[in-house]
Short mmCIF file of C-alpha atoms in Angstrom, two decimals:
data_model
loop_
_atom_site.label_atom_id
_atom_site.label_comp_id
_atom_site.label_asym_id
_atom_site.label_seq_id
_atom_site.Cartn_x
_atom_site.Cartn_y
_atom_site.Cartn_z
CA UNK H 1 0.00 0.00 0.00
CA UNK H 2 1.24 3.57 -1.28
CA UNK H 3 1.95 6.53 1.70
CA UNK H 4 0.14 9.50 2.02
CA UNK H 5 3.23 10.93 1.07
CA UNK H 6 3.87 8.77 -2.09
CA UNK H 7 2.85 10.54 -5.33
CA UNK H 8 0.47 8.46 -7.23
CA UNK H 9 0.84 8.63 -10.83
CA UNK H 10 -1.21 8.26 -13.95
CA UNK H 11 -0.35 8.91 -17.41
CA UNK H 12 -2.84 10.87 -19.52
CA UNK H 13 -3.08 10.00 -23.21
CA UNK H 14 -6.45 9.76 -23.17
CA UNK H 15 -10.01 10.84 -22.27
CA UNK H 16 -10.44 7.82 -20.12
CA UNK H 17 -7.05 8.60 -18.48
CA UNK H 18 -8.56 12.20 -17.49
CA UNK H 19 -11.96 10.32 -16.16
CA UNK H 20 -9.32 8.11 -14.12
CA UNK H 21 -7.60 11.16 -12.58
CA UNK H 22 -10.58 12.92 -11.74
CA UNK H 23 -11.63 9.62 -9.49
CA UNK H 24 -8.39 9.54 -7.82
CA UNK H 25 -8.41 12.85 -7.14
CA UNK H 26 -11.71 12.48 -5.50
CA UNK H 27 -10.57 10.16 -3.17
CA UNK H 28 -7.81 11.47 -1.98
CA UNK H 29 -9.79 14.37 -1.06
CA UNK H 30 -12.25 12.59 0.56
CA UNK H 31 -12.05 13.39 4.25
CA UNK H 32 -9.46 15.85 3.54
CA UNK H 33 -11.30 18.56 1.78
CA UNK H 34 -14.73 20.31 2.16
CA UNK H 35 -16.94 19.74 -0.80
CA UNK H 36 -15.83 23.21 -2.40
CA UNK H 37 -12.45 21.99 -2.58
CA UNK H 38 -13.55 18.57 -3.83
CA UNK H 39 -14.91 20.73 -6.42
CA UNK H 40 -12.17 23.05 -7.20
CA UNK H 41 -9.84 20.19 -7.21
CA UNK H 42 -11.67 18.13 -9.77
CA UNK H 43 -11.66 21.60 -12.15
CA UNK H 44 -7.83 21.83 -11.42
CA UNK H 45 -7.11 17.89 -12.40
CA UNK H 46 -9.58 18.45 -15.46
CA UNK H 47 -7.80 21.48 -16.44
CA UNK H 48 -4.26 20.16 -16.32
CA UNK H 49 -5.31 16.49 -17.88
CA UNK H 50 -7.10 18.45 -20.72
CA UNK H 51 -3.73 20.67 -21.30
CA UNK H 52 -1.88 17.54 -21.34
CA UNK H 53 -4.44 16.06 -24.25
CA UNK H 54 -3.64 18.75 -26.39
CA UNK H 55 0.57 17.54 -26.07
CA UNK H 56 1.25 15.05 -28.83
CA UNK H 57 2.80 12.99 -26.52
CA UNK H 58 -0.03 13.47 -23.42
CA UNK H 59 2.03 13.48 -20.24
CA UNK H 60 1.97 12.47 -16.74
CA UNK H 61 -0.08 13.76 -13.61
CA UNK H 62 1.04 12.91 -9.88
CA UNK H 63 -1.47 13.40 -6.99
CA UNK H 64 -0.80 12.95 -3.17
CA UNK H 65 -2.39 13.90 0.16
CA UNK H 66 -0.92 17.11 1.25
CA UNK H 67 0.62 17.86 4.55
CA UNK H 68 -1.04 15.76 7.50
CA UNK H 69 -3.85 15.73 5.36
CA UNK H 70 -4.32 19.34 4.37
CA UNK H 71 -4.92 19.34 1.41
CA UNK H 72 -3.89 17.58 -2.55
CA UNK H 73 -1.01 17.85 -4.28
CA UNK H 74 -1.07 17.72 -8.05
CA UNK H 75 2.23 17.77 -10.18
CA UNK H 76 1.92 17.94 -13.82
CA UNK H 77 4.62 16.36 -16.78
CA UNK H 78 4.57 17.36 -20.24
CA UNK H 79 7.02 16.96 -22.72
CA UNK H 80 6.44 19.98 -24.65
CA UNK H 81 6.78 23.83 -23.40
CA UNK H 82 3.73 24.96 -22.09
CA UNK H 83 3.29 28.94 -21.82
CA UNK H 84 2.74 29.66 -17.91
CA UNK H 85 -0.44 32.15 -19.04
CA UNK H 86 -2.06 28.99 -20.64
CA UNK H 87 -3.46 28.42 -17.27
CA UNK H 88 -4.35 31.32 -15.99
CA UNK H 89 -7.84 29.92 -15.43
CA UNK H 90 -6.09 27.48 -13.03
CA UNK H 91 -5.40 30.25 -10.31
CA UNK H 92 -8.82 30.64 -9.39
CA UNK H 93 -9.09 27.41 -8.37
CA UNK H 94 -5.99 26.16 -6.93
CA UNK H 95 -4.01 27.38 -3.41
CA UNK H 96 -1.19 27.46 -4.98
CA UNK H 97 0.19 27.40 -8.49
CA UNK H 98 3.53 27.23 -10.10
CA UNK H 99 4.95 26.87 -13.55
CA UNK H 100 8.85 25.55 -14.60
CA UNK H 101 9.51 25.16 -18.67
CA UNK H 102 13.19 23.89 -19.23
CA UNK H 103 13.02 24.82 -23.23
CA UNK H 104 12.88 21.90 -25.25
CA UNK H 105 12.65 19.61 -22.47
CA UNK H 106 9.51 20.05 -20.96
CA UNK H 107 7.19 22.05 -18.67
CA UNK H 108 6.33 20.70 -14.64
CA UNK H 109 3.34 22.70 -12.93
CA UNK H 110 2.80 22.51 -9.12
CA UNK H 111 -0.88 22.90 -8.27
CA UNK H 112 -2.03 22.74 -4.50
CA UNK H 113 -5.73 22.23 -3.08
CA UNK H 114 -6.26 23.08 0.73
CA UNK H 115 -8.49 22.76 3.10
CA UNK H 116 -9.65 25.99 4.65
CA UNK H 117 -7.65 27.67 7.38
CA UNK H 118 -4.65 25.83 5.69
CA UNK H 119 -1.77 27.17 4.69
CA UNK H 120 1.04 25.91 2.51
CA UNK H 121 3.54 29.12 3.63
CA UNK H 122 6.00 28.81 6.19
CA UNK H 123 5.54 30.40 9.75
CA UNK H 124 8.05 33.19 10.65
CA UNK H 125 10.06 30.81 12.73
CA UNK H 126 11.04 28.73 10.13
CA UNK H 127 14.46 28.37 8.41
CA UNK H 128 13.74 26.17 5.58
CA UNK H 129 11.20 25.77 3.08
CA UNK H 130 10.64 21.89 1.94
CA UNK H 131 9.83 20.56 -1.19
CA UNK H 132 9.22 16.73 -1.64
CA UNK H 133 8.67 14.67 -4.83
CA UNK H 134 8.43 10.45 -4.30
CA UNK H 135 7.10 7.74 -6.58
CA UNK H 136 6.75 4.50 -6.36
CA UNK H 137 8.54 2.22 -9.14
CA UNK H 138 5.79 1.81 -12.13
CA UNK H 139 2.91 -0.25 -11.22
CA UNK H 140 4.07 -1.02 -7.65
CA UNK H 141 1.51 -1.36 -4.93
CA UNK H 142 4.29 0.13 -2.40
CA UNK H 143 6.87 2.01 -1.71
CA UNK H 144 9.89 1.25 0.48
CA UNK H 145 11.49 4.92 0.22
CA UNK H 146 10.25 7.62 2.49
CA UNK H 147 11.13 10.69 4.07
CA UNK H 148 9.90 12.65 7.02
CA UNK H 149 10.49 16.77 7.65
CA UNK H 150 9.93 18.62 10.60
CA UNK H 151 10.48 22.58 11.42
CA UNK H 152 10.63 22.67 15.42
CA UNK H 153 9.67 26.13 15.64
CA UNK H 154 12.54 27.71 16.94
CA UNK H 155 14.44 28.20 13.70
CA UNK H 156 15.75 24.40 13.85
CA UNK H 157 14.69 21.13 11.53
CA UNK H 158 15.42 18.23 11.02
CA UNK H 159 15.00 15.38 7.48
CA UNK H 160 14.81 12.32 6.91
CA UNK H 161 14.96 10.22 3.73
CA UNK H 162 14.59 6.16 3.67
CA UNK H 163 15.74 4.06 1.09
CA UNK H 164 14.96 0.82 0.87
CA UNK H 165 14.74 -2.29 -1.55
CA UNK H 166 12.26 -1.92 -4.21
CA UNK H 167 9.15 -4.36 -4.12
CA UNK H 168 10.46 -5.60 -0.42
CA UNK H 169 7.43 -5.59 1.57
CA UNK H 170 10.01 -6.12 4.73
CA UNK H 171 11.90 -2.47 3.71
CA UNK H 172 8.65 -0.80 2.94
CA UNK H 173 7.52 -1.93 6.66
CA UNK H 174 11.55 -0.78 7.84
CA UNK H 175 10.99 2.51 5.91
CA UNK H 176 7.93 3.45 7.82
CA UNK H 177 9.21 2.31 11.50
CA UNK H 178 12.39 4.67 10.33
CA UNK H 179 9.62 7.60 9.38
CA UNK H 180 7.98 6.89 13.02
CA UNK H 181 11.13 7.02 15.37
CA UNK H 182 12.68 9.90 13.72
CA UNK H 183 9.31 11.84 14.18
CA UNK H 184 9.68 10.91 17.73
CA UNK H 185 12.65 11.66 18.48
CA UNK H 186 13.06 14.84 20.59
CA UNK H 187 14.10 18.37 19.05
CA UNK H 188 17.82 18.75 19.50
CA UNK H 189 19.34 15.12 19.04
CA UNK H 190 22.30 15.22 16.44
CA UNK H 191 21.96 13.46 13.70
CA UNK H 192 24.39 10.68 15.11
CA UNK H 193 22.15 9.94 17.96
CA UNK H 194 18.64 10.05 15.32
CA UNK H 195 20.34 7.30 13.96
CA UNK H 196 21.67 5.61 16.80
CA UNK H 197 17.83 5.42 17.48
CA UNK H 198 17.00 4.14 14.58
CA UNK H 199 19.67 1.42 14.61
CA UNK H 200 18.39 0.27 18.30
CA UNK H 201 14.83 -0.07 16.54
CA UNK H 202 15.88 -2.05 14.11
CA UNK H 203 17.73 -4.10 16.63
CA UNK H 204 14.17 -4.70 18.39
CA UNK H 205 12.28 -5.41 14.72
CA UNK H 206 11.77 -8.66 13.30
CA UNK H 207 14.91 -10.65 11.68
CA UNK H 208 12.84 -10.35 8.39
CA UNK H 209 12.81 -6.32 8.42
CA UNK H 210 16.34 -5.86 10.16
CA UNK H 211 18.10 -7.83 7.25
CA UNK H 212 16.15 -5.59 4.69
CA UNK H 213 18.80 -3.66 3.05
CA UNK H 214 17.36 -0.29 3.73
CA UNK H 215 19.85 3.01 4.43
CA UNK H 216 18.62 6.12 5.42
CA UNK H 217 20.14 9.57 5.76
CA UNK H 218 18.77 11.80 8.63
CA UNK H 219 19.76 16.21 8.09
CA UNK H 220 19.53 18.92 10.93
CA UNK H 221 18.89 22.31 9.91
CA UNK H 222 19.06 25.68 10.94
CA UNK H 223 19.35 28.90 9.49
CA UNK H 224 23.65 28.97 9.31
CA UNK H 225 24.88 25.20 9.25
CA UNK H 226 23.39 21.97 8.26
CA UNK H 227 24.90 18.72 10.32
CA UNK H 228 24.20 15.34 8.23
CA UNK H 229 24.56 11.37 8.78
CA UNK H 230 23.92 9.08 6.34
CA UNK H 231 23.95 4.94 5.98
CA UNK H 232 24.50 3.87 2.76
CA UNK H 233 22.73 4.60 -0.44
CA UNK H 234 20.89 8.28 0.17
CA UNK H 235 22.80 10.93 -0.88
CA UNK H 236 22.98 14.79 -0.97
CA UNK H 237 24.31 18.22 -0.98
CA UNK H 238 24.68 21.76 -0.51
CA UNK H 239 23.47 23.05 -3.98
CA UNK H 240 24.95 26.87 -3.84
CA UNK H 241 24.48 29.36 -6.62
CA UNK H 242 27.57 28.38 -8.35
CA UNK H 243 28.44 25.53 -7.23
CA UNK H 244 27.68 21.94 -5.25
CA UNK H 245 29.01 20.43 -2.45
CA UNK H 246 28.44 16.79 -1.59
CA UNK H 247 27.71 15.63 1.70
CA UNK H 248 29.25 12.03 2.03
CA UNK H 249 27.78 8.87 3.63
CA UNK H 250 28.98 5.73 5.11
CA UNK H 251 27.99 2.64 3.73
CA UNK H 252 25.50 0.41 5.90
CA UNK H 253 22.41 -0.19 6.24
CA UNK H 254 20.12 0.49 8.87
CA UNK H 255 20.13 -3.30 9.96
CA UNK H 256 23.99 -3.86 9.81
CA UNK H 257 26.23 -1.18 10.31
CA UNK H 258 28.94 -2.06 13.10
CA UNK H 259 30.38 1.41 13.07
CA UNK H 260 28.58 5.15 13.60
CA UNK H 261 28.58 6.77 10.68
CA UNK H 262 30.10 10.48 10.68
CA UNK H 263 28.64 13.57 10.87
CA UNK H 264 29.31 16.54 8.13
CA UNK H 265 28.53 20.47 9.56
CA UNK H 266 28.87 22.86 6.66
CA UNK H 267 27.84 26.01 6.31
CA UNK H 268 24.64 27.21 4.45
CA UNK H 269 23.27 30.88 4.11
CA UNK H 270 20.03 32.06 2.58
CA UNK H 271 18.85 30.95 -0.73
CA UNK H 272 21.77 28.19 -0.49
CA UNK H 273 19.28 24.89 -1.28
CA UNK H 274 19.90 21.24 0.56
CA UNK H 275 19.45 18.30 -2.25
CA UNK H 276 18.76 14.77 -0.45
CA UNK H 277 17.78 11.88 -2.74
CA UNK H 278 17.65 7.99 -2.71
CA UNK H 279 19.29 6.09 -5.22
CA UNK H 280 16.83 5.84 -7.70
CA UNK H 281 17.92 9.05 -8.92
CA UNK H 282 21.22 10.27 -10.11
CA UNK H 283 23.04 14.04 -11.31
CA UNK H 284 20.81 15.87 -9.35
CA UNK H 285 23.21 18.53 -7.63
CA UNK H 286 24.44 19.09 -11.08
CA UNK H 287 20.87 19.04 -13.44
CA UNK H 288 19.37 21.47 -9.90
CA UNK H 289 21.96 24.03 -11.29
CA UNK H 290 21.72 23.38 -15.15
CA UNK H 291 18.06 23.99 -15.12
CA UNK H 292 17.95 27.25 -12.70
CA UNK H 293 16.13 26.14 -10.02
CA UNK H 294 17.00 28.46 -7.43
CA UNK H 295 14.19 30.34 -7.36
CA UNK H 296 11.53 27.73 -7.77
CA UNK H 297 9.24 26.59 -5.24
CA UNK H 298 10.61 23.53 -3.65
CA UNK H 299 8.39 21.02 -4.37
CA UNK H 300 8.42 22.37 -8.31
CA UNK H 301 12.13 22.39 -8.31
CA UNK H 302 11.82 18.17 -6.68
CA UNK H 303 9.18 17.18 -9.10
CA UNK H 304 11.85 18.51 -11.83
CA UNK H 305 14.71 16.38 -10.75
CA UNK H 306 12.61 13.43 -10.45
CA UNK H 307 11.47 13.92 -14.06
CA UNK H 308 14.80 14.47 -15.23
CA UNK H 309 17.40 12.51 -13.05
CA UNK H 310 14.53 9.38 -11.95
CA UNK H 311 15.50 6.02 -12.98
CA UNK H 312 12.56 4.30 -14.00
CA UNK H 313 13.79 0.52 -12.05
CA UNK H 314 13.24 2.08 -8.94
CA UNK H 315 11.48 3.49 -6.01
CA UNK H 316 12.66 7.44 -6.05
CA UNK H 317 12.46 10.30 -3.67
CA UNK H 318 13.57 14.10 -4.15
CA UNK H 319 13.72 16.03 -1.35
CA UNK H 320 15.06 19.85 -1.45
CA UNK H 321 15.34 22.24 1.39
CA UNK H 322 16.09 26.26 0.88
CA UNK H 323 16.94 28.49 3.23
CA UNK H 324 14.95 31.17 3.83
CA UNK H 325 16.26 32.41 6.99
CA UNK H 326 15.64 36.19 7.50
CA UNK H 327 19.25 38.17 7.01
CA UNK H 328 20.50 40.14 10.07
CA UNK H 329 22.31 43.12 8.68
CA UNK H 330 25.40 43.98 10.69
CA UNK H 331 24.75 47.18 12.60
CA UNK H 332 26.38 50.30 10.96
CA UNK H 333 29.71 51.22 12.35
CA UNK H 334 30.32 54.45 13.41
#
């Protein structure tokens, strides 16, 4: 069984596709929305599926619950360039809307459906914005990747992103315990000691689920430095204007890993992103800078690099973090 938090994904070449979208879309709303933003959803998925009709190739829509079940999330692939002003209708409708064209390679829109008193911004104490894109491999019934952000409201974070082996039901059932102690864990724990935690669950798990070869790569943020552990297979890195740098891992996995895996502090300032992804993706760092995404909304600038860096064998997950700490201006000197 797919996540919340696992995009769904349905490719639209059709009119029966479209009709198949709208359903899903219904249901995932379905205890999540009020009946006005069933409705304005199923005009937003109709909108975008009809857009993609008119492509001579179609292209792809992704849906997911929003948030703890805020609101729907609706990502949109097409192959073709798409002018941003073609759906202007959309804005009406949807809580939030964005548009990326990389010329000649395709166009991803973001569209967002809340539920009232909802909001998708984040609150002044926060130091990061997060952006998430995950899929399932094609035609999976689950996912054993997963990820898990918090923002602990005093300008500190932490992230989380699971990776384990595709079509396993024993990883996919690893990846969520992972998802649950890390969300437990108190605010303040290094990222050594997350995992630590982690490892001690999996000590306690089943022998089935502790052999599963899942790694996992936890981040702690704040507004000057990001400290980051990883087992294994997840990787990242600081993705600066100009340039990328890695942030290493050792290998392991969550179920066998005799020694503690180090701990990397670097430096990040605002508008500096973080790039964390499991290994069913590859070149992101690089592709984040070759198609401009530094001033895209997260999740726009995710669902990109999973389009263009995915693999299609595998279970994938995108997760980018930017800074948007407020700058403190040195006081004038006198």
């Amino acid at each position: 069984m797919l996540p919340d938090h696992c995009h769904r994904r349905i490719a639209i070449a059709a009119p029966a596709d479209a009709g198949a979208a709208r359903e899903l879309a219904a249901t995932l709303g379905e205890g999540v929305l009020t009946e006005d933003g069933s409705g304005r959803l199923d005009a937003v998925v109709a909108a975008l599926s009809a857009h993609l009709l008119e492509q001579p190739s179609g292209g792809t829509l992704l849906l997911r619950r929003w948030g703890r079940r805020q609101g729907v999330e609706c990502l949109a692939y097409s192959d073709h360039d798409i002018a941003p002003d073609a759906l202007t209708g959309l804005r009406a409708q949807a809580d939030r809307l964005a548009t990326h064209v990389t010329p000649g390679v395709g166009t991803v829109t973001l569209a967002r459906v809340l539920r009232p008193g909802c909001s998708d911004e984040p609150s002044p104490t926060d130091t990061a914005l997060a952006g998430v894109a995950m899929l399932a491999r094609p035609e999976a019934a689950s996912c054993a990747d997963g990820w898990f952000i918090r923002c602990n409201g005093d300008g500190s974070g932490i992230a989380l992103v699971v990776d384990g082996a595709a079509g396993d039901a024993s990883s996919t059932d690893t990846a969520r315990r992972t998802e649950a102690v890390v969300a437990a864990t108190a605010p303040g724990l290094s990222p050594q000691m997350v995992i630590g935690a982690v490892r001690r669950d999996a000590a306690t798990a089943p022998s089935n689920e502790t052999a599963a070869g899942v790694t996992a790569a936890v981040l702690r943020f704040d507004g000057t430095a990001v400290d980051y552990t990883a087992l294994g297979t997840v990787a990242g890195a600081v993705v600066r204007r100009h340039g990328v740098t890695s942030l290493a891992a050792r290998w392991a996995m969550v179920g066998y890993n005799p020694q503690m895996p180090a701990s990397v502090h670097l430096l990040w300032k605002p508008g500096d992103h973080v790039v964390l992804h499991s290994d069913g993706c590859a070149r992101l760092p690089v592709l984040f800078i070759e198609r401009g995404l530094h001033e895209v909304d997260p999740t726009l600038a995710a669902a990109v690099l999973l389009r263009d860096g995915g693999l299609a064998d595998d279970d994938r997950t995108v997760v980018v973090l930017r800074n948007v700490a407020a700058v403190v201006e040195e006081p004038a000197s006198d």
